[in-house]
Coordinates of C-alpha atoms in Angstrom, one line a residue:
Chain A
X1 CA -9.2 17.2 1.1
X2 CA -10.9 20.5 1.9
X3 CA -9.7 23.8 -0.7
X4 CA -9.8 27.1 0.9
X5 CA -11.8 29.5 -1.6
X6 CA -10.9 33.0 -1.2
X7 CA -15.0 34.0 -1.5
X8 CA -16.3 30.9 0.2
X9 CA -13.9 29.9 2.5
X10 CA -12.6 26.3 3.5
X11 CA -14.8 23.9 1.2
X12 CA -14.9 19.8 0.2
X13 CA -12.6 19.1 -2.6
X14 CA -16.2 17.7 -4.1
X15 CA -17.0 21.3 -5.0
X16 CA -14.5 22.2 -7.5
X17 CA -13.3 21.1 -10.6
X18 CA -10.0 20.4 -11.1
X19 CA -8.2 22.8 -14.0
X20 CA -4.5 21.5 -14.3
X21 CA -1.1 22.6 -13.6
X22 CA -0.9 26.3 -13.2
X23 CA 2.3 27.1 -13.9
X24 CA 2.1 26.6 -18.1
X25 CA 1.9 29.8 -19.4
X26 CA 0.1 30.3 -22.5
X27 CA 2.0 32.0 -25.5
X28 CA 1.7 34.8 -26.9
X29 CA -1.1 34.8 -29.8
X30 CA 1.3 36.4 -32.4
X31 CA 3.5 33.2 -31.2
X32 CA 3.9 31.8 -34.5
X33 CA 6.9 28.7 -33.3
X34 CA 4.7 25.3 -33.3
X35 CA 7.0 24.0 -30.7
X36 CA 6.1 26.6 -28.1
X37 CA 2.8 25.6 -28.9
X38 CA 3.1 22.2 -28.6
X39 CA 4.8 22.4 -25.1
X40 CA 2.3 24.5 -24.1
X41 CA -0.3 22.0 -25.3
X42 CA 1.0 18.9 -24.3
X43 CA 4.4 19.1 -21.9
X44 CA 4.1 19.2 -18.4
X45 CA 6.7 18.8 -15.1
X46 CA 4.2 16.7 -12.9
X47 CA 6.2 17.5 -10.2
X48 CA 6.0 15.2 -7.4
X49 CA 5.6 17.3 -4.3
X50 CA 4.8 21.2 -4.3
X51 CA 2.2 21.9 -7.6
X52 CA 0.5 25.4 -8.2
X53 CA -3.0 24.1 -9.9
X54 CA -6.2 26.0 -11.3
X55 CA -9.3 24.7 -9.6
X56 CA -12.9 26.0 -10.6
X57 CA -15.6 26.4 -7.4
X58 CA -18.1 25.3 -9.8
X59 CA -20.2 23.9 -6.9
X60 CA -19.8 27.4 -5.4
X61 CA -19.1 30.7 -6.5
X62 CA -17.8 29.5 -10.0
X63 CA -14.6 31.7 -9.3
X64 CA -11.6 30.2 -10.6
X65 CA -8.5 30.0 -8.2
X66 CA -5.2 28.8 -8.1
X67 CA -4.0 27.0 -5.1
X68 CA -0.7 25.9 -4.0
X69 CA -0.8 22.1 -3.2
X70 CA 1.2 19.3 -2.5
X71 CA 0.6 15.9 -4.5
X72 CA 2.3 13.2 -2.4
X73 CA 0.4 14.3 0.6
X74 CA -2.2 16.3 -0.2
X75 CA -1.7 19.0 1.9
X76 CA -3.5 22.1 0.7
X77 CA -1.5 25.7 0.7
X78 CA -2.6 29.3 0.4
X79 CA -4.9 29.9 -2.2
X80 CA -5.9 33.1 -4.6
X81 CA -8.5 34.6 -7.4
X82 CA -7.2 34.3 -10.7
X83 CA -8.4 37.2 -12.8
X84 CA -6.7 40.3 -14.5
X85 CA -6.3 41.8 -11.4
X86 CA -3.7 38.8 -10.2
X87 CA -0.4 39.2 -10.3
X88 CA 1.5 36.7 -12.6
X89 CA 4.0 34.6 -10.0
X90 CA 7.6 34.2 -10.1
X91 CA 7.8 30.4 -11.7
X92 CA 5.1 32.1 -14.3
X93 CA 7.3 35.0 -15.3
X94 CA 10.4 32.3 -15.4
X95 CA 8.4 29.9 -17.9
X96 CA 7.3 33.1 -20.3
X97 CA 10.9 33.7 -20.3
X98 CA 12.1 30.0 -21.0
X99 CA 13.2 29.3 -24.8
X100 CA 11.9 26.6 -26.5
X101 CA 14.2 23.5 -26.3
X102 CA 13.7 22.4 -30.4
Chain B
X1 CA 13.6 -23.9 -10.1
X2 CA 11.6 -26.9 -10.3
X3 CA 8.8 -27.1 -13.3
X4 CA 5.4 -26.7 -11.4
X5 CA 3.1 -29.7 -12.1
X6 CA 0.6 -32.2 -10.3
X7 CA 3.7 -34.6 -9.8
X8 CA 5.6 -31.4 -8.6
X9 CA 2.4 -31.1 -6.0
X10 CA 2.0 -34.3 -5.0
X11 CA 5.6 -34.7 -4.1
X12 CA 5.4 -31.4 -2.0
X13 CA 2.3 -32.8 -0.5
X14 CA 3.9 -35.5 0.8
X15 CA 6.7 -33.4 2.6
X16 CA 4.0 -31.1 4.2
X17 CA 4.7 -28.5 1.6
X18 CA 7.7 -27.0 4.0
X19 CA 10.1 -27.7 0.9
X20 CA 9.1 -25.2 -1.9
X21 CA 11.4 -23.8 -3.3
X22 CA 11.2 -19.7 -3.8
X23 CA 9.8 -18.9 -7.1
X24 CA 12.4 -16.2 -8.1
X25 CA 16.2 -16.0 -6.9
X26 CA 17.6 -12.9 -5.0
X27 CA 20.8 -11.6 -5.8
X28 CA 22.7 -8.7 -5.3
X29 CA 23.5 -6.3 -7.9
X30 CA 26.5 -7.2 -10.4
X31 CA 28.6 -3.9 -11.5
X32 CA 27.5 -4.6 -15.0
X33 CA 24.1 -5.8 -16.9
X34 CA 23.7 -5.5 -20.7
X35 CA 20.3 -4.1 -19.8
X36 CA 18.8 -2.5 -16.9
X37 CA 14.6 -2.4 -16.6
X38 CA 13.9 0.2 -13.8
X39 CA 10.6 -1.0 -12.5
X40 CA 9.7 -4.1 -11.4
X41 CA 5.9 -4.1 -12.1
X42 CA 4.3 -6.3 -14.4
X43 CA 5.4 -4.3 -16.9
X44 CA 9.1 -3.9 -16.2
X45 CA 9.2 -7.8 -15.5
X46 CA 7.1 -8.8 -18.8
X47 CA 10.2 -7.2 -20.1
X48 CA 12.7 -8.8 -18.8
X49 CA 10.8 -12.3 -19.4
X50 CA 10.5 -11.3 -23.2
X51 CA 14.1 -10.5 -23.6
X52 CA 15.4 -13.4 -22.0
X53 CA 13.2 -15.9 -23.7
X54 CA 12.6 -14.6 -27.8
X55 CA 15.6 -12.1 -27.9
X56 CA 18.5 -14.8 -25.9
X57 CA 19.4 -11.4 -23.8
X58 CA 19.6 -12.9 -20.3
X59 CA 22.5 -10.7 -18.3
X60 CA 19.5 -8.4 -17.5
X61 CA 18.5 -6.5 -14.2
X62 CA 15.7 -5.4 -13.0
X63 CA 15.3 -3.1 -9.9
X64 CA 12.4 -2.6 -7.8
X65 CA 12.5 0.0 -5.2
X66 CA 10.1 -1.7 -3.3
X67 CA 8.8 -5.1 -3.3
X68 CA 7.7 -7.3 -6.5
X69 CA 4.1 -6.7 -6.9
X70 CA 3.4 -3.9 -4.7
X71 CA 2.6 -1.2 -7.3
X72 CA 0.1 -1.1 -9.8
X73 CA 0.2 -4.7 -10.6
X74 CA -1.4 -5.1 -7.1
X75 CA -3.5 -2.7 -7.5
X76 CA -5.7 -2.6 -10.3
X77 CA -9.3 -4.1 -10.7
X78 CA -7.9 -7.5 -13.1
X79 CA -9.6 -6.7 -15.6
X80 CA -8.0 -7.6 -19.3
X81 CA -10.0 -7.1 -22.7
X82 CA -9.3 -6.0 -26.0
X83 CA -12.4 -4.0 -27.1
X84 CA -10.4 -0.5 -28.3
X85 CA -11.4 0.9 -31.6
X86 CA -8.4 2.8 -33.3
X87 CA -6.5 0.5 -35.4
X88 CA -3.0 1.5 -33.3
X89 CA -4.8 0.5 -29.7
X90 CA -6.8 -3.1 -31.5
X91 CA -3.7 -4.3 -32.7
X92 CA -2.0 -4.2 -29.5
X93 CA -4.6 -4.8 -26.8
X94 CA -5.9 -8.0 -29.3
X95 CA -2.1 -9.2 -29.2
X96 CA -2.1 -9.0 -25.7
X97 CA -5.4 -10.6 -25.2
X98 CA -3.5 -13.6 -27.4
X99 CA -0.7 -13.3 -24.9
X100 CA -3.1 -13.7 -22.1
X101 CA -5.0 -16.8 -23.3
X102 CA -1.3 -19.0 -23.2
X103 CA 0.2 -17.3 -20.4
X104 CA -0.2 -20.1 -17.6
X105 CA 1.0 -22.4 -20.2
X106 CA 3.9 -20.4 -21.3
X107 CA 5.3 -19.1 -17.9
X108 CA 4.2 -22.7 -16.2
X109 CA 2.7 -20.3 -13.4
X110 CA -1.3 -20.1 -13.0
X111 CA -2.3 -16.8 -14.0
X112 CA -6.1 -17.6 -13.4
X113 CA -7.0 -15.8 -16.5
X114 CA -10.6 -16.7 -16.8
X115 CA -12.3 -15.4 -20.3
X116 CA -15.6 -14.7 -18.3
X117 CA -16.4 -11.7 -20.8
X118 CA -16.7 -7.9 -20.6
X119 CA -20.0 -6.5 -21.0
X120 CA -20.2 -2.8 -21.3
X121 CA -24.0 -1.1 -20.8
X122 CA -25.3 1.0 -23.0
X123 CA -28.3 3.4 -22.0
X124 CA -29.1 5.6 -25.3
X125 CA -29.7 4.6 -28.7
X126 CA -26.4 6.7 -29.0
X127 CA -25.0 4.7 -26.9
X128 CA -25.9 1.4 -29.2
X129 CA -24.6 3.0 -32.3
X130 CA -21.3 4.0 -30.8
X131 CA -21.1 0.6 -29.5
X132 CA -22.1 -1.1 -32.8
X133 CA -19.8 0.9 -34.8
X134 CA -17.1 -0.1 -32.0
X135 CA -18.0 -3.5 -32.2
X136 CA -17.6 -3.5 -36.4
X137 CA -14.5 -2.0 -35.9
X138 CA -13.5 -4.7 -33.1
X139 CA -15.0 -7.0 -36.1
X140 CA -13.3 -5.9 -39.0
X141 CA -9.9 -6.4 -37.2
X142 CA -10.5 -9.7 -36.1
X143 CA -11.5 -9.2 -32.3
X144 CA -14.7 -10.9 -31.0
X145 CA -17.6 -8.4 -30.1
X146 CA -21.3 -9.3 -29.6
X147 CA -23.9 -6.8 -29.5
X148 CA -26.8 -7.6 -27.3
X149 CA -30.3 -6.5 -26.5
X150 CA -31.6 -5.8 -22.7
X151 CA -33.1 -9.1 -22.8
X152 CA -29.5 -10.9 -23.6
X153 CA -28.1 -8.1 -20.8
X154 CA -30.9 -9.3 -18.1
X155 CA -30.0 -13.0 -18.9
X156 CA -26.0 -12.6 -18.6
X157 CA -26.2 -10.0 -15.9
X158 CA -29.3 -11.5 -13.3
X159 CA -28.5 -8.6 -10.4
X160 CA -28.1 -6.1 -12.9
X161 CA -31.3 -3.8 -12.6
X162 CA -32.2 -3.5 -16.0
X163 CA -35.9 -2.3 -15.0
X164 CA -37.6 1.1 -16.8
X165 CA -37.1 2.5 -12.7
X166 CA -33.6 1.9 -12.7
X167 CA -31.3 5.3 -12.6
X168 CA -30.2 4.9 -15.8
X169 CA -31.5 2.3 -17.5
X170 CA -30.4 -0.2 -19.6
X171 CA -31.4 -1.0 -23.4
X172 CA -28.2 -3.3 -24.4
X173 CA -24.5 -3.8 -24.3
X174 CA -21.6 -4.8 -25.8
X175 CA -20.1 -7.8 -25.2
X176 CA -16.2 -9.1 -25.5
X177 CA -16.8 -13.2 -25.0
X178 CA -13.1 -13.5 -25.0
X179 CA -12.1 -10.7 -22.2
X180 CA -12.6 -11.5 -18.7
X181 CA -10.1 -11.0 -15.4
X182 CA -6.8 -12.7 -14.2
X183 CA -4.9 -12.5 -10.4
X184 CA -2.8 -9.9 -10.6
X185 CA -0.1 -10.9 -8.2
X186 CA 0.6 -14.1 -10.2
X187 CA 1.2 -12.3 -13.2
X188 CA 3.7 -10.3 -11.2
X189 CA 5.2 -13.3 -9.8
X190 CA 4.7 -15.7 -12.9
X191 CA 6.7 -13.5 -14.8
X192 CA 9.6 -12.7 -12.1
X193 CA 9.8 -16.5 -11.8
X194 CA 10.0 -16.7 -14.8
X195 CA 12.8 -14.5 -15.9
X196 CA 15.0 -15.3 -12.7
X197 CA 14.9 -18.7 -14.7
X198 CA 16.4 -17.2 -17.3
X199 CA 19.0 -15.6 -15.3
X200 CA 17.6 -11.8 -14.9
X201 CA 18.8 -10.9 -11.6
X202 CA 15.6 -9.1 -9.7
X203 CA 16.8 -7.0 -7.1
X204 CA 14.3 -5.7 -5.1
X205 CA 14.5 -2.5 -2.7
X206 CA 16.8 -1.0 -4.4
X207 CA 15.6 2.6 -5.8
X208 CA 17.5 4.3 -8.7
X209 CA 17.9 7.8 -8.0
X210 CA 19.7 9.0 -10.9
X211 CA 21.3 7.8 -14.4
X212 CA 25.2 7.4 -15.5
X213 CA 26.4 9.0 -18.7
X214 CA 29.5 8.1 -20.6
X215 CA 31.5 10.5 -22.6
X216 CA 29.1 10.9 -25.4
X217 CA 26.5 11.9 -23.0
X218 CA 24.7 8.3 -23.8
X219 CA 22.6 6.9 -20.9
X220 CA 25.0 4.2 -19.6
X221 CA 23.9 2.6 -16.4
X222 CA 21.2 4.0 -13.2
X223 CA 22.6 4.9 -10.0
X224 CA 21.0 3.1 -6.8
X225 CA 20.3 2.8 -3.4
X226 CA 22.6 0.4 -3.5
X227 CA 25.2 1.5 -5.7
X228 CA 26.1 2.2 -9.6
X229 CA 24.9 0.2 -11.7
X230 CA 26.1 0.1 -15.7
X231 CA 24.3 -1.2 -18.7
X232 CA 24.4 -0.2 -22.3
X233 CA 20.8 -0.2 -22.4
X234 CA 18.3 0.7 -19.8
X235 CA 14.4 0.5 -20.1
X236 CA 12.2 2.4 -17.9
X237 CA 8.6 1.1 -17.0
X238 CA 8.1 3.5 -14.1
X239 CA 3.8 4.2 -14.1
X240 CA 2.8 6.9 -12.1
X241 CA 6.9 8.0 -11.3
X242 CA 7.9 8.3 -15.0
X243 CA 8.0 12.1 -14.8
X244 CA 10.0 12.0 -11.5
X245 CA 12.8 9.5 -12.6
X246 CA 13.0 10.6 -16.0
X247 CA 13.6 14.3 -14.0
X248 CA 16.8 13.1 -12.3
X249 CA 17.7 12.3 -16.3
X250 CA 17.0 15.6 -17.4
X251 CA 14.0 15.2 -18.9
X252 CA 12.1 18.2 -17.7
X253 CA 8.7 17.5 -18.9
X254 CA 7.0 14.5 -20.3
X255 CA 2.9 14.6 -21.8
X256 CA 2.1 12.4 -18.5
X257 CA 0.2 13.8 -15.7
X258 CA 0.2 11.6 -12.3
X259 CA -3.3 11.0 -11.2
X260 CA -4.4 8.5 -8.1
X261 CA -7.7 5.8 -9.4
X262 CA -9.3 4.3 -6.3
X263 CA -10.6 0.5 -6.4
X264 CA -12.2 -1.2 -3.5
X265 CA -12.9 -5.0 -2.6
X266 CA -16.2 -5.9 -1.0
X267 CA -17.1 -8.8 2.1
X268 CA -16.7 -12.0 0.3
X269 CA -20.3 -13.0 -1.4
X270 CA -22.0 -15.8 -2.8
X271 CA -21.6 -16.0 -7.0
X272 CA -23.6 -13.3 -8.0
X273 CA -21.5 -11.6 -11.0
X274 CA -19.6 -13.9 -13.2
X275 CA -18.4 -11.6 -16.0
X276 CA -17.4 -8.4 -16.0
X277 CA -19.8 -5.3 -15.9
X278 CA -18.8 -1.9 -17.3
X279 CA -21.2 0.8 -16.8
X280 CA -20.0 3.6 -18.7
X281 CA -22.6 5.7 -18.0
X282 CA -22.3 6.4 -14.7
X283 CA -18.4 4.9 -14.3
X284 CA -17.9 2.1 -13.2
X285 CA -16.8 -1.5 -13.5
X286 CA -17.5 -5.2 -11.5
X287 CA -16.6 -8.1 -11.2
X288 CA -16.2 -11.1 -8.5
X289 CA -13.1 -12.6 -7.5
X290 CA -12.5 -16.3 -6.7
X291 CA -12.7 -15.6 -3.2
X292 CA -16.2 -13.8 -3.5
X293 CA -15.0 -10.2 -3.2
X294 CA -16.9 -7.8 -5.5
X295 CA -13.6 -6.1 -7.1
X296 CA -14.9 -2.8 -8.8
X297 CA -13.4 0.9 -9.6
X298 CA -14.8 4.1 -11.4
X299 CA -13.1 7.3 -12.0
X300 CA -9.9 8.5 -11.3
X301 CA -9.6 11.2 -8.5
X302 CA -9.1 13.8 -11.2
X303 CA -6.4 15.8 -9.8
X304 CA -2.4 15.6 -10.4
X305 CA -1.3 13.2 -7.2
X306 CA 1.1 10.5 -6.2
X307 CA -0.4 9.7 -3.0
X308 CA -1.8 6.4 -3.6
X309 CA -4.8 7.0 -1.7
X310 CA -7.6 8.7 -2.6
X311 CA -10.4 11.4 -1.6
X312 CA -13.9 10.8 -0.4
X313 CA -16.2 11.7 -3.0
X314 CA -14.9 8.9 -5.3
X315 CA -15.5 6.6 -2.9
X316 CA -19.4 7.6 -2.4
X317 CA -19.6 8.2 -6.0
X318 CA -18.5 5.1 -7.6
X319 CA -20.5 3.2 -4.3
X320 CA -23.8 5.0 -5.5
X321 CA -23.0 3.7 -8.9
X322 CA -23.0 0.3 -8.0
X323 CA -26.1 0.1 -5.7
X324 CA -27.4 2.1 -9.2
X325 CA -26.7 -0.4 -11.1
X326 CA -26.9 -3.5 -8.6
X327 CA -29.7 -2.6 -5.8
X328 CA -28.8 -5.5 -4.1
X329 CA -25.0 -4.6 -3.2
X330 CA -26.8 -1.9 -1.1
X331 CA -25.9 -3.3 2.5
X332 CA -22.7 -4.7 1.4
X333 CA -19.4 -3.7 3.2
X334 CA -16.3 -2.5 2.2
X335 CA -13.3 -4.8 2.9
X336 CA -10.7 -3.1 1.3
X337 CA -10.1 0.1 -0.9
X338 CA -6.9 1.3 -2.1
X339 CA -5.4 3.5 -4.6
X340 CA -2.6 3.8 -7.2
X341 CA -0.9 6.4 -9.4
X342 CA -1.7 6.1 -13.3
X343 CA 0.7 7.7 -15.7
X344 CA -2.1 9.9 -17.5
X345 CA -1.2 10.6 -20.8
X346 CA -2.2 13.7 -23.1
X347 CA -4.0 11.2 -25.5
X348 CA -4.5 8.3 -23.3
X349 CA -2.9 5.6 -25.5
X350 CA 0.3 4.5 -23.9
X351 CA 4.0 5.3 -25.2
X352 CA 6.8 2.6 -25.8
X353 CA 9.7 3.8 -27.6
X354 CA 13.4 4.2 -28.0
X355 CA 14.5 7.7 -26.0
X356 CA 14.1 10.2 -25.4
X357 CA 18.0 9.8 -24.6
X358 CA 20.5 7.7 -26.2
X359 CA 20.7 4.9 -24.8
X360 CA 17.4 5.0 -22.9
X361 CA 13.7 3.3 -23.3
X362 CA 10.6 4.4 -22.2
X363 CA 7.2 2.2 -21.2
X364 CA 5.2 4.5 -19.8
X365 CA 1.4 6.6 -20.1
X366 CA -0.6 3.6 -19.5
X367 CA -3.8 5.7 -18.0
X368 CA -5.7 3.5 -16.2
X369 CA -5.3 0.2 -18.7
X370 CA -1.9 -0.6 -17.7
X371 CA -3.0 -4.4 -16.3
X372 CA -4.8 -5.8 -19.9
X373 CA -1.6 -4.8 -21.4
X374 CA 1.0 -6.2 -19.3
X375 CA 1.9 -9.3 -21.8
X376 CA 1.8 -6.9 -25.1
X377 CA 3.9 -4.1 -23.2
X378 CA 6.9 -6.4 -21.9
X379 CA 7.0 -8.4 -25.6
X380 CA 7.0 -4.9 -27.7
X381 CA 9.1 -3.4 -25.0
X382 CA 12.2 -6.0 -24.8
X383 CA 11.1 -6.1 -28.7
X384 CA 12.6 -2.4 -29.2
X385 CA 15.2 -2.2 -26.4
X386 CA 16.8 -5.7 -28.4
X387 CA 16.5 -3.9 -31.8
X388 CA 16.6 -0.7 -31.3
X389 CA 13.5 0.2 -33.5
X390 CA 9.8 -0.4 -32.4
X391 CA 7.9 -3.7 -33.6
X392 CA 5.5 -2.4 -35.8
X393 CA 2.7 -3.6 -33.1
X394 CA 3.9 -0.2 -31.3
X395 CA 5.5 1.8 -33.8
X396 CA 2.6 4.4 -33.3
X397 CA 3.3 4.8 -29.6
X398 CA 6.0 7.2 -30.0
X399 CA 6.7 10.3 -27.8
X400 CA 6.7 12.5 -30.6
X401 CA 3.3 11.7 -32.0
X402 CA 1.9 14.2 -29.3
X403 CA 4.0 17.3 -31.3
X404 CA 3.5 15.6 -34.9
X405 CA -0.2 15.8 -34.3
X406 CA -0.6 12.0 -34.7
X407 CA -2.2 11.3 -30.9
X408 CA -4.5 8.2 -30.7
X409 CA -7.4 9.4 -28.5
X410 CA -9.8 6.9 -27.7
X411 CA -12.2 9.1 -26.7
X412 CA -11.6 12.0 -28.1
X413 CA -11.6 13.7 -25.3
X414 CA -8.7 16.4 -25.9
X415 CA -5.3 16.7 -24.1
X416 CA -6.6 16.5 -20.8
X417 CA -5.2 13.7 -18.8
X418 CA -8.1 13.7 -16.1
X419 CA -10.4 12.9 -19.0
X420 CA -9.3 10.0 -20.4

């Protein structure tokens, strides 16, 4: 498996550091509802298929990306910095949105 | 199906062994079950053994999407042992480990369990007090553990290298006398023989793709590849697809990430390991099979996957941890390497518990110690789909412990499935 990195270009998957599903947005800090906490925490889709994932180039340039990636193939996608200067992506703007189910 | 014995042999001998009869029957699927176990692993199939035999529930199912022994109970590294230290994890790895030691005898099907020990290195006087309060622990509830010096380590390990030179090297170990390895395909196979005995119908190929609901929106039968199928209760001991059949359920999200662990089989050898080697240092673990293959495994991958195959740097990492550890493996070829898909969990203790719908059961988040467990997972599992509570042997392995803050983490290594 080779990971395009957006400063580095394509590199072995030994490189990074794996950084977990990328589509769990983090509440709010004045989120005071344990439950959104605890889904946030703990709860994930594991999707089997498509997956949006962090990855860390700590073998590189440290930068952290997120890369689209599918998990019963492995076939790697499009890739991006994450940073302030990222914009947030559609299924991230749907999750903020998404009401706690307790 | 006839009892196995040395008459049993002798007979079949005689008839040049063309009159066997097949170990577990093949039916087609009835319209009706009182329970259904999706998954026909070792787990799914302890199950169905353990219902039929202490709980008299024999109109059971059990569908397998592919074939009886092609998942992770064919895929793992054999090893069984019960050296946890949180009370929640002792009590049910040692029950298992009791399980293990009268399985042939119970299911009248070798399982080759051989009690060849588990020795786990340790490399830092750290090391040797975590592994001394872990072996107290072990103690204290009635679980074998040794603690031995690098002499004892050099004596029960000869091709270890356990010289000041070595990588890492070693100043002792602890030891499980009682743990060891056991052939995982006839556990699979023991136990669907088995329960066919017992009348569960194991209907293999034969996927479930979705669930049937009744008017109180209880769980009340799986729909198949090969049509609906009803039962009041239905158990699901799914591994590394837990997420994605509990999905066509409705259950969104789960604490279970699926991650792929690589193991690999060697040329045959020569004995040169006859125990079980745990280097936890470095990760890995090694043992020999019957037929002389070095069996061994490390890490998983370390990335969400249900590919059951691996990347390379695994492979060349958990390779230069065994010629670490055993300089002499250095020229040895691979014969085989595979991989499989482990239900991570957020605390990497397993989950087996009524839900999370009415009318459902869940088996699942067995990391990458799903094998050891097998015995203890089917007998608590048909334990709570017959009562409808948990035995108290897996009370703590609830699906709500993760949002009550009562996780069991082994390592205490955080909710980070790569990790544990």
């Amino acid at each position: 498996m080779r990971i395009p990195c957006p400063t580095c270009g394509e590199r072995d998957v030994g490189e990074f550091t794996y950084g977990g599903d990328a589509t769990v947005a983090r509440p709010a800090m004045d989120e005071t509802d344990p439950a959104v906490w605890n889904r946030f925490v703990y709860d994930r889709e594991n999707p089997r298929g498509a997956h949006l994932e962090f990855w860390q180039h700590t073998g590189g340039c440290r930068a952290w990306i997120k890369l689209q990636r599918n998990v019963l193939t492995h076939e790697v996608g499009a890739s991006e910095l994450v940073g302030p200067w990222s914009k947030p992506s559609e299924k991230d703007a749907q999750t903020k949105r998404q009401e706690p189910v307790e | 199906m006839g009892h196995y014995s040395v008459f049993s042999l002798v007979k079949n001998a005689m008839t040049g062994h063309r009159n066997w009869q097949r170990a577990w029957r093949s039916p087609d699927p009835k319209p009706k079950y009182d329970v259904i176990i999706v998954g026909g692993g070792g787990h799914g199939l302890a199950t169905a053994y353990y219902l039929a035999k202490e709980h008299g529930i024999t109109n059971v199912a059990v569908i397998e999407k592919g074939w009886l022994g092609g998942g992770n109970v064919g895929r793992n590294t054999t090893i069984v042992r019960s050296n946890y230290m949180l009370p929640a994890n002792t009590r049910f790895y040692e029950w298992s480990m009791k399980l293990w030691e009268g399985l042939s005898q119970d299911l009248n099907y070798n399982v080759m369990f051989s009690s060849r020990g588990v020795l786990n290195l340790a490399h830092t006087p750290a090391q040797i007090d975590a592994y001394a309060r872990r072996g107290n622990s072990m103690r204290l509830q009635g679980v074998d553990a040794e603690l031995l010096d690098r002499d004892q380590v050099a004596r029960m390990v000869p091709g270890l290298d356990v010289s000041e030179a070595a990588r890492f090297p070693v100043i002792g170990g602890l030891c499980q006398p009682r743990g060891g390895t056991a052939r995982h395909d006839a556990v699979a196979w023991g136990y669907a023989r088995g329960a066919s005995d017992r009348g569960v119908d194991i209907i293999e190929q034969c996927e479930t793709t979705g669930f049937l609901f009744d008017d109180q929106g209880r769980v009340s039968g799986v729909k198949t590849t090969r049509g609906d199928i009803r039962a009041a209760k239905v158990g699901v001991a799914v591994a590394g697809n837990t997420s994605n059949v509990l999905r066509t359920a409705g259950v969104e999200r789960l604490p279970i990430e699926s991650h792929v662990l690589q193991a690999f089989v060697s040329e045959p050898l020569k004995p040169l390991i006859d125990t079980v080697v745990t280097f936890g240092a470095g990760h890995l673990y090694i043992s020999q099979s019957d037929k002389g293959g070095l069996v061994f495994g490390g890490d998983i991958d370390g990335y969400n996957s249900y590919a059951q195959r691996g990347n390379l740097p695994i492979v060349e990492h958990v390779a230069a941890m065994a010629v670490a550890m055993f300089p002499n493996l250095s020229r040895l070829r691979l014969l085989r390497h595979w991989g499989g898909i482990m239900d991570m969990s957020m605390d990497g203790s397993p989950i087996i518990t009524t839900g999370p719908l009415e009318g459902l059961y869940l088996n699942a988040g067995w990391c990458y110690g799903g094998f050891k467990a097998t015995p203890a997972s089917g007998w608590c599992f048909a334990w709570t789909i017959a009562k409808d509570q948990p035995h108290a042997l897996n009370a703590d392995f609830t699906l709500e412990r993760f949002h009550q803050g009562r996780t069991i983490d082994e390592r205490g290594a955080g909710p980070q499935p790569r990790l544990h």
